[in-house]
Amino acid sequence: MLRAGRPPTPQGQGGVTGPSAVAQGGSITVQVEQGTSSITVHTGGPTEQVIPVPPGGSVTIPIPNVPAGVVVVITSGGGLTKSILYVEVISPGP
Amino acid sequence: MRLDTACLVAPKPKVPSMPTRRAFLLAGAMFGVGSMIGGACGYALGATDTTSGDSKQETQIDVSAGLEPTGDSNLDFLRRLALQAPIEDLEAQSPLFLEGIRIHVGDRYLWHGMNRMADRFLARQHTKWPRLAHRVFLQTIRAADEASLPDNGLSLKRKLPELDRVK
């Protein structure tokens, strides 16, 4: 049986780690592996936001104004070693 | 002295189920012909239907052309996932695959992989996908620019209302 090669990277491990959910209009802080110069943020479309990573690797990301239920995708690195974190946007509490 | 009633009616003569040798041979011949026709039809259906569900509505994909090296090893890997890898591998690597299709949105070979995933999704067999991957799958289809999509990507995008109904 053919196996395509690289094993799957566990979500949010390796290059970028952070919370799994964020409130609408909020922001999150993610930790990025040393040596990474930038991360990208998108919601599945071609438009993406590139955010530089400061020394120390902690990046605060303002979440785009999207409806609750949308998943924000944060990636670091490139190619097949790209690390991917999915963050679910949830309704803010009462 | 006791007298018991006795039945004196003769039993019905048994009609043999296979009355003649000619009938037996005819039945055997019919069975043989039926088996041959059934087998041939089954083989023909199986040979043309290598995919299942909605992906079989795609226009024919030339798998060997899609597996030829492109000069971009990342794209080659993603195409192998889309065209050749077991569906479980494609599903396990779906976050990486969905990233790839966002970048190579015009690649019909990668959209074949999306159609394979859509089949599983519509059959509600997506429960083992990585967390939230099914939502990103839908977001990726929704956000794909129609002008850039190949025919099989466009047809999948048009199925979004059906896909959205899957919880």
Coordinates of C-alpha atoms in Angstrom, one line a residue:
Chain A
M1 CA 0.0 0.0 0.0
L2 CA 1.4 3.4 -0.9
R3 CA 2.0 5.8 1.8
A4 CA 2.5 9.4 0.7
G5 CA 5.5 10.0 2.9
R6 CA 5.7 12.5 5.6
P7 CA 3.7 11.6 8.7
P8 CA 1.1 14.1 9.8
T9 CA 2.2 16.9 12.1
P10 CA 0.0 17.0 15.2
Q11 CA -2.0 20.2 15.2
G12 CA -0.5 23.1 16.9
Q13 CA 2.8 21.3 17.7
G14 CA 6.2 22.0 16.4
G15 CA 6.5 25.4 14.7
V16 CA 3.5 27.2 16.1
T17 CA 1.4 26.5 19.3
G18 CA -1.5 28.4 20.8
P19 CA -5.1 28.3 22.0
S20 CA -7.7 26.3 20.1
A21 CA -10.4 29.0 20.3
V22 CA -10.7 32.8 20.5
A23 CA -13.7 35.1 21.0
Q24 CA -14.9 37.2 18.1
G25 CA -13.0 40.4 17.9
G26 CA -10.4 39.2 20.3
S27 CA -6.7 38.4 19.9
I28 CA -4.5 35.4 20.7
T29 CA -0.9 34.9 21.5
V30 CA 0.9 32.1 19.9
Q31 CA 4.4 30.7 20.5
V32 CA 6.5 30.3 17.4
E33 CA 9.6 28.2 17.1
Q34 CA 13.0 30.0 17.2
G35 CA 14.3 31.0 13.8
T36 CA 11.0 31.6 12.3
S37 CA 10.8 35.1 10.8
S38 CA 7.1 35.4 10.2
I39 CA 3.7 33.6 10.4
T40 CA 0.7 33.8 8.2
V41 CA -3.0 34.1 9.2
H42 CA -5.9 33.3 6.9
T43 CA -9.4 31.8 6.9
G44 CA -9.0 29.5 3.9
G45 CA -9.0 32.1 1.1
P46 CA -6.2 33.5 -1.0
T47 CA -5.9 36.6 1.2
E48 CA -3.5 36.2 4.1
Q49 CA -1.9 38.4 6.6
V50 CA 1.8 38.0 7.2
I51 CA 2.9 38.9 10.7
P52 CA 6.6 39.2 11.7
V53 CA 7.8 37.2 14.7
P54 CA 9.7 39.3 17.3
P55 CA 12.7 37.9 19.2
G56 CA 11.4 35.5 21.8
G57 CA 8.9 34.0 19.4
S58 CA 5.7 35.2 21.1
V59 CA 3.2 36.8 18.7
T60 CA -0.1 38.4 19.5
I61 CA -2.5 38.2 16.6
P62 CA -5.6 40.3 16.3
I63 CA -8.3 38.0 15.0
P64 CA -10.0 39.2 11.8
N65 CA -13.6 40.3 12.0
V66 CA -15.2 37.0 11.0
P67 CA -18.4 35.3 12.2
A68 CA -18.4 32.8 15.0
G69 CA -17.7 29.3 13.8
V70 CA -15.1 30.4 11.3
V71 CA -11.7 28.7 11.7
V72 CA -8.6 30.9 11.6
V73 CA -5.6 29.2 10.2
I74 CA -2.2 30.2 11.5
T75 CA 0.9 28.8 9.8
S76 CA 4.6 29.0 10.2
G77 CA 7.4 27.6 8.0
G78 CA 6.9 26.5 4.5
G79 CA 6.5 23.5 2.2
L80 CA 6.0 20.1 3.7
T81 CA 7.4 21.2 7.1
K82 CA 4.8 23.9 7.5
S83 CA 3.2 23.9 11.0
I84 CA -0.5 24.6 11.1
L85 CA -2.7 25.8 14.0
Y86 CA -6.5 25.9 13.7
V87 CA -8.2 28.4 16.0
E88 CA -12.0 28.4 16.2
V89 CA -13.7 31.8 16.5
I90 CA -16.5 31.6 19.1
S91 CA -19.2 34.1 20.2
P92 CA -18.1 36.3 23.1
G93 CA -19.6 35.4 26.4
P94 CA -22.7 37.4 27.8
Chain B
M1 CA -60.8 -56.7 20.7
R2 CA -60.1 -53.1 19.5
L3 CA -60.5 -52.0 15.9
D4 CA -58.5 -49.1 14.6
T5 CA -59.4 -47.1 11.5
A6 CA -56.9 -47.6 8.7
C7 CA -56.3 -45.2 5.8
L8 CA -56.5 -47.0 2.6
V9 CA -55.9 -44.0 0.3
A10 CA -52.8 -44.5 -1.7
P11 CA -50.2 -41.7 -1.4
K12 CA -49.9 -39.2 -4.2
P13 CA -47.2 -40.2 -6.6
K14 CA -44.1 -38.0 -6.3
V15 CA -43.4 -35.8 -9.3
P16 CA -39.7 -35.7 -9.8
S17 CA -38.3 -32.1 -9.7
M18 CA -36.0 -32.8 -12.6
P19 CA -38.2 -35.0 -14.8
T20 CA -35.8 -35.5 -17.7
R21 CA -32.2 -35.4 -18.5
R22 CA -32.9 -32.8 -21.2
A23 CA -34.4 -30.4 -18.6
F24 CA -31.4 -30.9 -16.4
L25 CA -29.0 -30.0 -19.2
L26 CA -31.1 -27.0 -20.2
A27 CA -31.0 -25.6 -16.6
G28 CA -27.3 -26.2 -16.4
A29 CA -26.7 -24.3 -19.7
M30 CA -28.9 -21.4 -18.6
F31 CA -26.9 -21.1 -15.3
G32 CA -23.7 -21.1 -17.2
V33 CA -24.8 -18.4 -19.6
G34 CA -26.2 -16.3 -16.8
S35 CA -23.0 -16.5 -14.9
M36 CA -20.9 -15.5 -17.9
I37 CA -23.1 -12.5 -18.6
G38 CA -23.3 -11.4 -15.0
G39 CA -19.6 -11.7 -14.5
A40 CA -18.8 -9.7 -17.6
C41 CA -21.2 -6.9 -16.7
G42 CA -19.8 -6.8 -13.1
Y43 CA -16.3 -6.6 -14.4
A44 CA -17.1 -3.8 -16.9
L45 CA -18.8 -1.8 -14.1
G46 CA -16.0 -2.3 -11.7
A47 CA -13.3 -1.4 -14.3
T48 CA -14.9 1.9 -15.1
D49 CA -16.0 2.9 -11.6
T50 CA -12.8 3.3 -9.7
T51 CA -14.1 6.1 -7.6
S52 CA -17.2 6.4 -5.6
G53 CA -19.9 9.0 -4.8
D54 CA -19.7 12.4 -6.4
S55 CA -16.1 12.2 -7.5
K56 CA -17.2 9.9 -10.3
Q57 CA -19.0 12.8 -11.8
E58 CA -15.7 14.4 -12.4
T59 CA -14.4 14.4 -15.9
Q60 CA -11.7 11.7 -16.3
I61 CA -8.5 12.4 -14.5
D62 CA -5.3 11.3 -16.2
V63 CA -3.6 9.9 -13.1
S64 CA -0.2 9.1 -14.7
A65 CA 0.0 12.6 -16.1
G66 CA -0.8 14.0 -12.7
L67 CA 2.0 12.0 -11.1
E68 CA 4.7 13.2 -13.5
P69 CA 7.3 15.3 -11.7
T70 CA 6.5 19.1 -11.9
G71 CA 9.8 20.4 -10.7
D72 CA 8.1 21.4 -7.4
S73 CA 8.6 18.6 -4.9
N74 CA 5.9 20.0 -2.6
L75 CA 3.3 20.0 -5.4
D76 CA 4.4 16.5 -6.4
F77 CA 3.8 15.3 -2.9
L78 CA 0.4 16.9 -2.7
R79 CA -0.6 15.4 -6.1
R80 CA 0.4 11.9 -4.9
L81 CA -1.8 12.5 -1.9
A82 CA -4.7 13.6 -4.1
L83 CA -4.4 10.9 -6.8
Q84 CA -2.7 7.8 -5.4
A85 CA -2.5 7.8 -1.6
P86 CA -5.1 5.9 0.5
I87 CA -7.9 8.1 1.5
E88 CA -6.9 7.7 5.2
D89 CA -3.5 9.3 4.4
L90 CA -5.1 12.2 2.5
E91 CA -7.4 12.7 5.5
A92 CA -4.6 12.5 8.1
Q93 CA -2.7 15.1 6.1
S94 CA -5.6 17.3 5.3
P95 CA -4.4 20.5 7.0
L96 CA -1.2 20.4 4.9
F97 CA -3.3 19.4 1.8
L98 CA -5.8 22.3 2.3
E99 CA -2.8 24.7 2.6
G100 CA -1.5 23.3 -0.7
I101 CA -4.8 23.7 -2.6
R102 CA -5.1 27.3 -1.4
I103 CA -1.8 28.0 -3.1
H104 CA -2.3 25.8 -6.2
V105 CA -6.0 26.6 -6.5
G106 CA -6.0 26.0 -10.3
D107 CA -4.6 22.4 -10.1
R108 CA -7.2 20.0 -11.2
Y109 CA -5.3 17.0 -9.8
L110 CA -5.4 18.5 -6.3
W111 CA -9.1 19.2 -6.7
H112 CA -9.5 15.5 -7.4
G113 CA -8.3 15.0 -3.9
M114 CA -10.8 17.5 -2.6
N115 CA -13.5 15.5 -4.4
R116 CA -12.3 12.4 -2.7
M117 CA -12.6 14.1 0.6
A118 CA -16.0 15.5 -0.3
D119 CA -17.2 11.9 -1.0
R120 CA -16.2 10.9 2.5
F121 CA -17.6 14.1 4.0
L122 CA -21.0 13.5 2.3
A123 CA -21.0 9.9 3.5
R124 CA -20.3 11.3 7.0
Q125 CA -17.1 9.4 7.2
H126 CA -15.0 12.4 8.2
T127 CA -15.1 11.8 11.9
K128 CA -11.4 10.9 12.0
W129 CA -10.3 14.1 10.2
P130 CA -8.0 16.3 12.3
R131 CA -9.9 18.7 14.6
L132 CA -11.7 21.4 12.7
A133 CA -10.3 20.2 9.4
H134 CA -13.9 19.7 8.0
R135 CA -14.6 23.4 8.6
V136 CA -11.4 24.5 6.9
F137 CA -12.3 22.1 4.1
L138 CA -15.6 24.0 3.5
Q139 CA -14.0 27.4 4.0
T140 CA -11.4 26.6 1.4
I141 CA -14.0 25.6 -1.2
R142 CA -16.1 28.6 -0.4
A143 CA -13.2 31.0 -0.6
A144 CA -11.7 29.6 -3.8
D145 CA -11.9 32.1 -6.7
E146 CA -14.3 30.7 -9.3
A147 CA -12.3 32.2 -12.2
S148 CA -9.2 30.2 -11.1
L149 CA -10.9 26.9 -10.5
P150 CA -10.6 23.9 -12.9
D151 CA -13.8 22.1 -13.9
N152 CA -13.8 19.6 -11.1
G153 CA -13.2 22.4 -8.5
L154 CA -16.0 24.4 -9.9
S155 CA -18.4 21.5 -9.8
L156 CA -17.4 20.9 -6.2
K157 CA -18.0 24.5 -5.3
R158 CA -21.5 24.3 -6.7
K159 CA -22.1 21.4 -4.3
L160 CA -21.5 23.7 -1.3
P161 CA -25.1 23.9 -0.3
E162 CA -25.2 20.1 -0.1
L163 CA -21.9 20.0 1.8
D164 CA -23.1 22.6 4.2
R165 CA -25.9 20.4 5.2
V166 CA -23.5 17.8 6.7
K167 CA -22.9 18.4 10.3

